[in-house]
Short mmCIF file of C-alpha atoms in Angstrom, two decimals:
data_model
loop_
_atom_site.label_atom_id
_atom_site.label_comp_id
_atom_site.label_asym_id
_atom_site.label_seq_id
_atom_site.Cartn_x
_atom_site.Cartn_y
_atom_site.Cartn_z
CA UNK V 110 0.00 0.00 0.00
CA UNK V 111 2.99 2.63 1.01
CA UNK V 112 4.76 1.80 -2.72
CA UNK V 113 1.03 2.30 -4.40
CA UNK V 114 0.79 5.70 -2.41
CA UNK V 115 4.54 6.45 -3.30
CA UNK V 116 3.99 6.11 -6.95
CA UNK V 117 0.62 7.63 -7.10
CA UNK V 118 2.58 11.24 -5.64
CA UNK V 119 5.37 11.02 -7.68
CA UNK V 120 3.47 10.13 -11.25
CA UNK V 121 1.20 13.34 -9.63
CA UNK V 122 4.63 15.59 -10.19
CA UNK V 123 4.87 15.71 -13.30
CA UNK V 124 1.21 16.05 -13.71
CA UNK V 125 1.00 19.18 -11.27
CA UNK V 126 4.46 20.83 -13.15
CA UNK V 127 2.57 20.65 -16.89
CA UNK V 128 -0.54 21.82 -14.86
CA UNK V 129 1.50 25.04 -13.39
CA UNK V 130 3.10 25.89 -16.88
CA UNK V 131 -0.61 25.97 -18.48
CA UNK V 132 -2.19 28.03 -15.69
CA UNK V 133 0.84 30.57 -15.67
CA UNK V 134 0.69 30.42 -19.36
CA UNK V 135 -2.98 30.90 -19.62
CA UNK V 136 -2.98 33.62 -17.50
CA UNK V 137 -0.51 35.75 -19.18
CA UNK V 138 -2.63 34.97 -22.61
CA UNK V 139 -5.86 37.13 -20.63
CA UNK V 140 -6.10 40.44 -22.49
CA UNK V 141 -4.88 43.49 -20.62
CA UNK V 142 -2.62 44.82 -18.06
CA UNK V 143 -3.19 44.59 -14.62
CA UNK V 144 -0.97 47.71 -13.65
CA UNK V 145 -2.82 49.85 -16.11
CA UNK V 146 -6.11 48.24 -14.71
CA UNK V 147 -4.92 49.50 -11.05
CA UNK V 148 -3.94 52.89 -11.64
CA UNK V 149 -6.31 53.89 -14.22
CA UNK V 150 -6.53 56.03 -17.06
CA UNK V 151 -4.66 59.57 -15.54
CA UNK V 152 -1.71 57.81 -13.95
CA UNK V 153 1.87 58.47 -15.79
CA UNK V 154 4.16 56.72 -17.16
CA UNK V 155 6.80 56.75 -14.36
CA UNK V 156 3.92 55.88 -11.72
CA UNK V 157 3.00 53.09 -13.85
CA UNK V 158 6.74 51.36 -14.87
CA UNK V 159 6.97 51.60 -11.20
CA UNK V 160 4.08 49.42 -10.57
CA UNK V 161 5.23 47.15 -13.34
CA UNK V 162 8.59 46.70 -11.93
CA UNK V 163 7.14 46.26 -7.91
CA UNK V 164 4.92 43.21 -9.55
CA UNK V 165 7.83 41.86 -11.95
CA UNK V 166 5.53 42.24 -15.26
CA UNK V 167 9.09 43.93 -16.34
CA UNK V 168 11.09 40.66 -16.23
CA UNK V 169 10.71 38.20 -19.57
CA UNK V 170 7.89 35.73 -19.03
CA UNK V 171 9.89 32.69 -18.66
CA UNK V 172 12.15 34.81 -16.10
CA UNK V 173 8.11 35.53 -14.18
CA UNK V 174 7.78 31.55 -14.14
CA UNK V 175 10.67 30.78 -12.20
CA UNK V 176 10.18 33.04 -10.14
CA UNK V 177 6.75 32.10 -9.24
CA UNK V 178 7.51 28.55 -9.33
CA UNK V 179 10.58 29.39 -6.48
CA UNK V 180 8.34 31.10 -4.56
CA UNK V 181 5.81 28.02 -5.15
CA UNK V 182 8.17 25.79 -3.65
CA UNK V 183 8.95 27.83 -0.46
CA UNK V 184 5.10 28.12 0.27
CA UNK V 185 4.84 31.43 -1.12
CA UNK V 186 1.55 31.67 -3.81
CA UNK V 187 2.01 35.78 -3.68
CA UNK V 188 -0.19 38.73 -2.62
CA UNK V 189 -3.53 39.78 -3.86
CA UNK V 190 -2.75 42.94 -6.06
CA UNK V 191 -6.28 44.07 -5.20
CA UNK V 192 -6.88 43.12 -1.26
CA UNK V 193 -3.14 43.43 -0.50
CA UNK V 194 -4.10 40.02 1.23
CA UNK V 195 -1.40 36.85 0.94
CA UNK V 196 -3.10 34.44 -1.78
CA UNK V 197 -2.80 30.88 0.52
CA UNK V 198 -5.02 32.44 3.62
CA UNK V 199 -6.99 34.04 0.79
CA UNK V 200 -7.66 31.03 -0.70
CA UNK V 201 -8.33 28.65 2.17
CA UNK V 202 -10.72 30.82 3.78
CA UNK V 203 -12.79 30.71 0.19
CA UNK V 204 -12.31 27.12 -0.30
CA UNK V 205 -13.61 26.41 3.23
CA UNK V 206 -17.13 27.32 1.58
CA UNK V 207 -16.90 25.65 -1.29
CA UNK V 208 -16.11 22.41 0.16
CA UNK V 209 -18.64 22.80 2.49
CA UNK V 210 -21.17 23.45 -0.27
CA UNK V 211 -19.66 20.33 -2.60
CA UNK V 212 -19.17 17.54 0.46
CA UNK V 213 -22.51 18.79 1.69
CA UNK V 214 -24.11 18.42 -1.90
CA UNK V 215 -22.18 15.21 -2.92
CA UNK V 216 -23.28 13.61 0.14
CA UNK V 217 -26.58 14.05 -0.11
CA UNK V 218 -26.93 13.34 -4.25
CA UNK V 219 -24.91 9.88 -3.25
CA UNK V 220 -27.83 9.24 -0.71
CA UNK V 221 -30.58 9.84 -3.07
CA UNK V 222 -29.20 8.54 -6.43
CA UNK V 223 -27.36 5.04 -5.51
CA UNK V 224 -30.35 3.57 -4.32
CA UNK V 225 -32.72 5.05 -7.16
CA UNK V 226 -30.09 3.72 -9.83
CA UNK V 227 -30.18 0.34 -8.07
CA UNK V 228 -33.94 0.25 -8.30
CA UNK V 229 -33.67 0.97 -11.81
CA UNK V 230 -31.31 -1.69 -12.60
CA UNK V 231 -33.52 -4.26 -10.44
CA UNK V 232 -36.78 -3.30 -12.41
CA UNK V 233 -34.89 -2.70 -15.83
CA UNK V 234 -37.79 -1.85 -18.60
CA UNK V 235 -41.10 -1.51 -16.03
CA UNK V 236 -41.98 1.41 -15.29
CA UNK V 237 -40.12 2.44 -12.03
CA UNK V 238 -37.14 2.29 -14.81
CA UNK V 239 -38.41 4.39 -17.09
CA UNK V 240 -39.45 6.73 -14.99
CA UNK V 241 -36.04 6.87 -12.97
CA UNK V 242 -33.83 6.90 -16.31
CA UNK V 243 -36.59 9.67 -17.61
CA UNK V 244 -36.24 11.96 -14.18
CA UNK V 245 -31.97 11.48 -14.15
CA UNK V 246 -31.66 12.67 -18.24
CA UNK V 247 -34.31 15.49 -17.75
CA UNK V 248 -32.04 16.83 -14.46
CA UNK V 249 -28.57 16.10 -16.80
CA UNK V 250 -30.08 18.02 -19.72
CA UNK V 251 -31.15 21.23 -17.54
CA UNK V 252 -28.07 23.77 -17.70
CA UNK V 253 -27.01 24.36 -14.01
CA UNK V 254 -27.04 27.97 -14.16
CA UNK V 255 -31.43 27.65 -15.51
CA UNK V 256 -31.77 25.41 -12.51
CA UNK V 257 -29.82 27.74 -9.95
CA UNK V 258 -32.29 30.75 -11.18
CA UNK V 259 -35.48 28.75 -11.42
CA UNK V 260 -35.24 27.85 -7.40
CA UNK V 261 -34.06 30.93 -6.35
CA UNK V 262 -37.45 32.65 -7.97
CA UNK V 263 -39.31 29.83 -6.89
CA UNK V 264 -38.55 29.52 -3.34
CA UNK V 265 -36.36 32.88 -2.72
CA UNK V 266 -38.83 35.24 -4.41
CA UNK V 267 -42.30 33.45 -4.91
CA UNK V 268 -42.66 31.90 -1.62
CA UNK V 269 -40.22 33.73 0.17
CA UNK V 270 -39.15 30.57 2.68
CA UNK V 271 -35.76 31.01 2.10
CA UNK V 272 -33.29 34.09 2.03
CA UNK V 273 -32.24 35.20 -1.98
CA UNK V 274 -29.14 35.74 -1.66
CA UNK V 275 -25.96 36.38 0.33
CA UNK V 276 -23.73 34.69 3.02
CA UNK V 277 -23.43 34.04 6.92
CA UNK V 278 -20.89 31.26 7.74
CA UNK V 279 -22.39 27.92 9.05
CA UNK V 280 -19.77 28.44 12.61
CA UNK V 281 -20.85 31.96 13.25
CA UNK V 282 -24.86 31.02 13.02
CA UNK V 283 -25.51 27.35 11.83
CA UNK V 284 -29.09 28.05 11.43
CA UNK V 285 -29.09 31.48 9.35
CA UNK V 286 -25.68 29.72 7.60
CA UNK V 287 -27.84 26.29 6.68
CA UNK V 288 -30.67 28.26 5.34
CA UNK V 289 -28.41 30.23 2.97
CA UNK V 290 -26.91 27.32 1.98
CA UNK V 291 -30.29 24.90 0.94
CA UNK V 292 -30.78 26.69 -2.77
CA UNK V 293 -27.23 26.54 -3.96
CA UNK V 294 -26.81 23.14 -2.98
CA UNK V 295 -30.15 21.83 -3.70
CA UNK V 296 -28.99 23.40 -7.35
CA UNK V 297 -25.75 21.10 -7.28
CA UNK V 298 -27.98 17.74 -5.92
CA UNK V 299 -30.07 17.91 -8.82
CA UNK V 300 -27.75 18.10 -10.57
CA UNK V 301 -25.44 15.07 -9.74
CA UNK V 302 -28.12 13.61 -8.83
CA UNK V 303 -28.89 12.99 -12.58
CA UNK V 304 -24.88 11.85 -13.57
CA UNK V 305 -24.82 9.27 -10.28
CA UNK V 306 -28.19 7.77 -11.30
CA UNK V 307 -27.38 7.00 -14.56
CA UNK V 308 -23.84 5.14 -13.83
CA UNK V 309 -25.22 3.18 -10.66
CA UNK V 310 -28.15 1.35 -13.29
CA UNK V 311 -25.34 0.52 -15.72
CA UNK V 312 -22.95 -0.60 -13.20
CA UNK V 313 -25.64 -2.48 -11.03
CA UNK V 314 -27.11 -4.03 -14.58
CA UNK V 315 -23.25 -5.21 -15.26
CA UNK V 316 -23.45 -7.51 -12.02
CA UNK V 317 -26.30 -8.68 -11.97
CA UNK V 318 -25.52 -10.51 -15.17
CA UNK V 319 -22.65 -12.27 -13.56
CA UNK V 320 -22.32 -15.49 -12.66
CA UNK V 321 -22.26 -15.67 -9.00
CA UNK V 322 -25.59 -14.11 -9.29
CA UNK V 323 -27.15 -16.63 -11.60
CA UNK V 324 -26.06 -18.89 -8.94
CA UNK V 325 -27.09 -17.11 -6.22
CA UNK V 326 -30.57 -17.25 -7.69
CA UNK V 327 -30.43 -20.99 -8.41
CA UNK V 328 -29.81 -21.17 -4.73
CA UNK V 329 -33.50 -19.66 -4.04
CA UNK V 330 -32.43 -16.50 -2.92
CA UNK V 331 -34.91 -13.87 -2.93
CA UNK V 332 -33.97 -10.76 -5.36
CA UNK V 333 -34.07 -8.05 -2.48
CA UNK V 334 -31.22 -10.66 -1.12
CA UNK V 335 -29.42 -10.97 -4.04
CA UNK V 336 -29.42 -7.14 -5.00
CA UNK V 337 -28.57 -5.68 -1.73
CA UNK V 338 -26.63 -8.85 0.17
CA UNK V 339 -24.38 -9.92 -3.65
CA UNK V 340 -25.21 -7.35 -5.67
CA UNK V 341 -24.51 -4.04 -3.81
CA UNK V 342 -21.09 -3.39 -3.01
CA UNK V 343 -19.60 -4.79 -6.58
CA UNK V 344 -22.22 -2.24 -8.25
CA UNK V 345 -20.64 0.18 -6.17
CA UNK V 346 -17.38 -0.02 -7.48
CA UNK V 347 -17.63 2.53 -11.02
CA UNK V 348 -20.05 4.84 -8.74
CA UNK V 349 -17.61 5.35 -6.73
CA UNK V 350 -14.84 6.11 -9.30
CA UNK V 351 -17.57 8.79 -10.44
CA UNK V 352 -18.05 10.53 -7.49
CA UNK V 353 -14.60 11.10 -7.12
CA UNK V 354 -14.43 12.78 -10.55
CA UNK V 355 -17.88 14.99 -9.72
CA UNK V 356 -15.57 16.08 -6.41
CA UNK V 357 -12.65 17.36 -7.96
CA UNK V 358 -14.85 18.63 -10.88
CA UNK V 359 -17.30 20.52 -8.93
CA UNK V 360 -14.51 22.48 -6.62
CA UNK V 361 -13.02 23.25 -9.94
CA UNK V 362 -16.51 24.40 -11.48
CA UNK V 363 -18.34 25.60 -8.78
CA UNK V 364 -18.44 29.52 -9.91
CA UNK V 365 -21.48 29.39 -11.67
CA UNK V 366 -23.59 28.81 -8.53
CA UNK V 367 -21.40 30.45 -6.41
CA UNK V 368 -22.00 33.62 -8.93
CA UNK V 369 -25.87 33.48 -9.12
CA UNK V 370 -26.19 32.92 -5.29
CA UNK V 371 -23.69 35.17 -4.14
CA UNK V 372 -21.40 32.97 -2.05
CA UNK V 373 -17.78 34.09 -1.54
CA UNK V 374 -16.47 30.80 -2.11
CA UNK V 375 -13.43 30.07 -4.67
CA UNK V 376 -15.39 30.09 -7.82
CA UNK V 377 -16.23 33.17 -7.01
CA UNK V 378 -12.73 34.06 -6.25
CA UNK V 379 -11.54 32.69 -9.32
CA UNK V 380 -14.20 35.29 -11.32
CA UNK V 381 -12.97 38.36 -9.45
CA UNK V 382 -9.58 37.46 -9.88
CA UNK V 383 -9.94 37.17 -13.67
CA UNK V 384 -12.26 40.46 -13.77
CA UNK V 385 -9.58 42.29 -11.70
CA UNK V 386 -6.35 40.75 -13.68
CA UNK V 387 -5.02 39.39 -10.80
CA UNK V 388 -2.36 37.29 -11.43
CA UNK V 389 -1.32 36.27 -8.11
CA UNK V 390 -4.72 35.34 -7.24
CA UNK V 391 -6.09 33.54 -10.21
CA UNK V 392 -2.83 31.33 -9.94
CA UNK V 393 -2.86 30.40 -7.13
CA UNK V 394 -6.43 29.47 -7.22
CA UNK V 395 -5.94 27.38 -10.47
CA UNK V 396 -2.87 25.94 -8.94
CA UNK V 397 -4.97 24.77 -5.82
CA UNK V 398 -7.86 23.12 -7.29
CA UNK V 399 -5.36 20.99 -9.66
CA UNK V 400 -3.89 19.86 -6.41
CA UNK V 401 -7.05 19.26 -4.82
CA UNK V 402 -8.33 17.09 -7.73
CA UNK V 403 -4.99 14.85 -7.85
CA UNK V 404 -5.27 14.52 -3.40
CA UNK V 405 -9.37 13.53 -3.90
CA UNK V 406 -8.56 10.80 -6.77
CA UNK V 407 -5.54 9.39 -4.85
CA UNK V 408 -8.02 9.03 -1.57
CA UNK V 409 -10.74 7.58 -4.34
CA UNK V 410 -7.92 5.14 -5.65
CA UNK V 411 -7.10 4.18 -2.26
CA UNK V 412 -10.18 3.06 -1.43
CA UNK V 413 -11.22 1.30 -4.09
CA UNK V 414 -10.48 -1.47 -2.88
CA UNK V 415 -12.59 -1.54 0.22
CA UNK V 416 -15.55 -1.25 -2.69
CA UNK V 417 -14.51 -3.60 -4.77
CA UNK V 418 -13.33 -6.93 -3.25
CA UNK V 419 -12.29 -8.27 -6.76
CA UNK V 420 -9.35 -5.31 -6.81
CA UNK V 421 -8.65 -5.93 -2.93
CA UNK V 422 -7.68 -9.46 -4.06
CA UNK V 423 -5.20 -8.40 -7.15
#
């Protein structure tokens, strides 16, 4: 288990070093300047080489990136050019929300669409099925952004039982936090709700075709039995794999909901950074969510196994 670990960090190296040269490359590709953003239209020319020279937008680009990456290595993601705030506290204090929002949402799609998907599987062609696989496209199809908007006027402006938008942190009031927190995550349940459905029927439809199943029904086992008691925890396997890819993917993709409900969480921080040109920021940002995504697959990889008896025995 320590070598698999081992080997799963190191392959992540290179992975994380191509994934540092795109964002800093990326960034540098966004039109404008963010000194000239700063200072405006009536500063001068000395005022302004200055403030090109304190942020190093001066040096050559490839002379930027190794600087950055030094200061990478020592801990060091940079200051905000806007806030004046140091970009790791910056950061962690945004992605605090957001992962509350995505485990929160995650959580509670896993709940809801594992069970439907095995249902599905178990009835495949009646008309729970249909209905289940009809429900899970319909919430794929909808555009998150449509779906964000359509609760918020439904229960934030038509019936008023929840507050439209804004923030309060879950550990300085849990109730008034929770309560700002139901639409945007209901938004993201629906949502994955939909993707997790669809990949529990196929997965659960792959084992109950196996042998051990025929067999287990030869034995006179009753299908509840055989589903939940043989069937269950092999079907559970690919899900699994999924919902590590909808974690990474949603901390990386969060700003749309984060935008229409106003939460300062890092998609959000990601979208001022870009609107503002900040560099340091936006980097740093990018930076962190491809290191997030690498740190949730290798926990996903790890237990795998602990799904999956057939890879716990390779």
């Amino acid at each position: 288990m320590l070598r698999f670990i081992v080997s799963r960090l190191l392959t992540a190296i290179p992975t994380l070093l191509i994934v540092s040269i795109a964002v800093f490359t990326l960034v540098r590709l966004i039109p404008g300047d963010p000194a000239s953003l700063m200072l405006g239209d009536l500063a001068d020319d000395a005022a302004y080489a200055a403030l090109r020279q304190r942020m190093g937008l001066d040096e050559p680009i490839a002379v930027q990136f190794f600087i950055w990456l030094g200061n990478l290595f020592q801990g060091d993601l940079g200051v905000s050019v806007t806030t004046g705030q140091a970009v790791l506290p910056l950061i962690l204090g945004r992605f605090a929300t957001s992962a509350t929002m995505v485990l929160s949402a995650v959580g509670l799609a896993v709940l809801i669409a594992v069970p439907l998907g095995m249902v599905a599987a178990w009835r495949q062609n009646g008309k729970w099925d249909l209905a289940i696989v009809a429900m899970s496209t319909l919430l794929v199809s909808i555009p998150t952004f449509w779906l964000g908007l359509m609760i918020l006027l439904a229960f934030g402006l038509k019936l008023g039982w929840l507050p439209v938008l804004g923030y309060v942190s879950v550990a300085r009031d849990p109730v008034a936090g929770i309560l700002y927190l139901v639409m945007p995550v209901a938004t993201l349940v629906l949502h994955e709700v939909g993707i997790i459905v669809r990949m529990a029927r196929a997965s659960t439809l792959d084992v109950l075709r196996l042998d051990y199943i025929t067999h287990a029904r030869a034995k006179g086992l009753s299908e509840t039995a055989i589903l939940f008691n043989h069937a269950a925890r092999n079907a559970f396997g690919p899900t699994w794999t999924l919902i590590g890819l909808i974690l990474g993917n949603l901390l990386g993709g969060i700003a749309v909901v984060e935008t229409v409900f106003t939460i300062p969480g890092l998609g959000r921080l990601i979208v001022e950074s870009i609107y503002a040109r900040d560099y340091a920021v936006l980097q740093g940002c990018l930076l962190f969510v491809a290191v997030t995504y690498v740190l949730v697959n290798l926990v996903v990889d790890l237990l795998y196994p602990f799904f999956d008896p057939r890879v716990a025995a390779e």
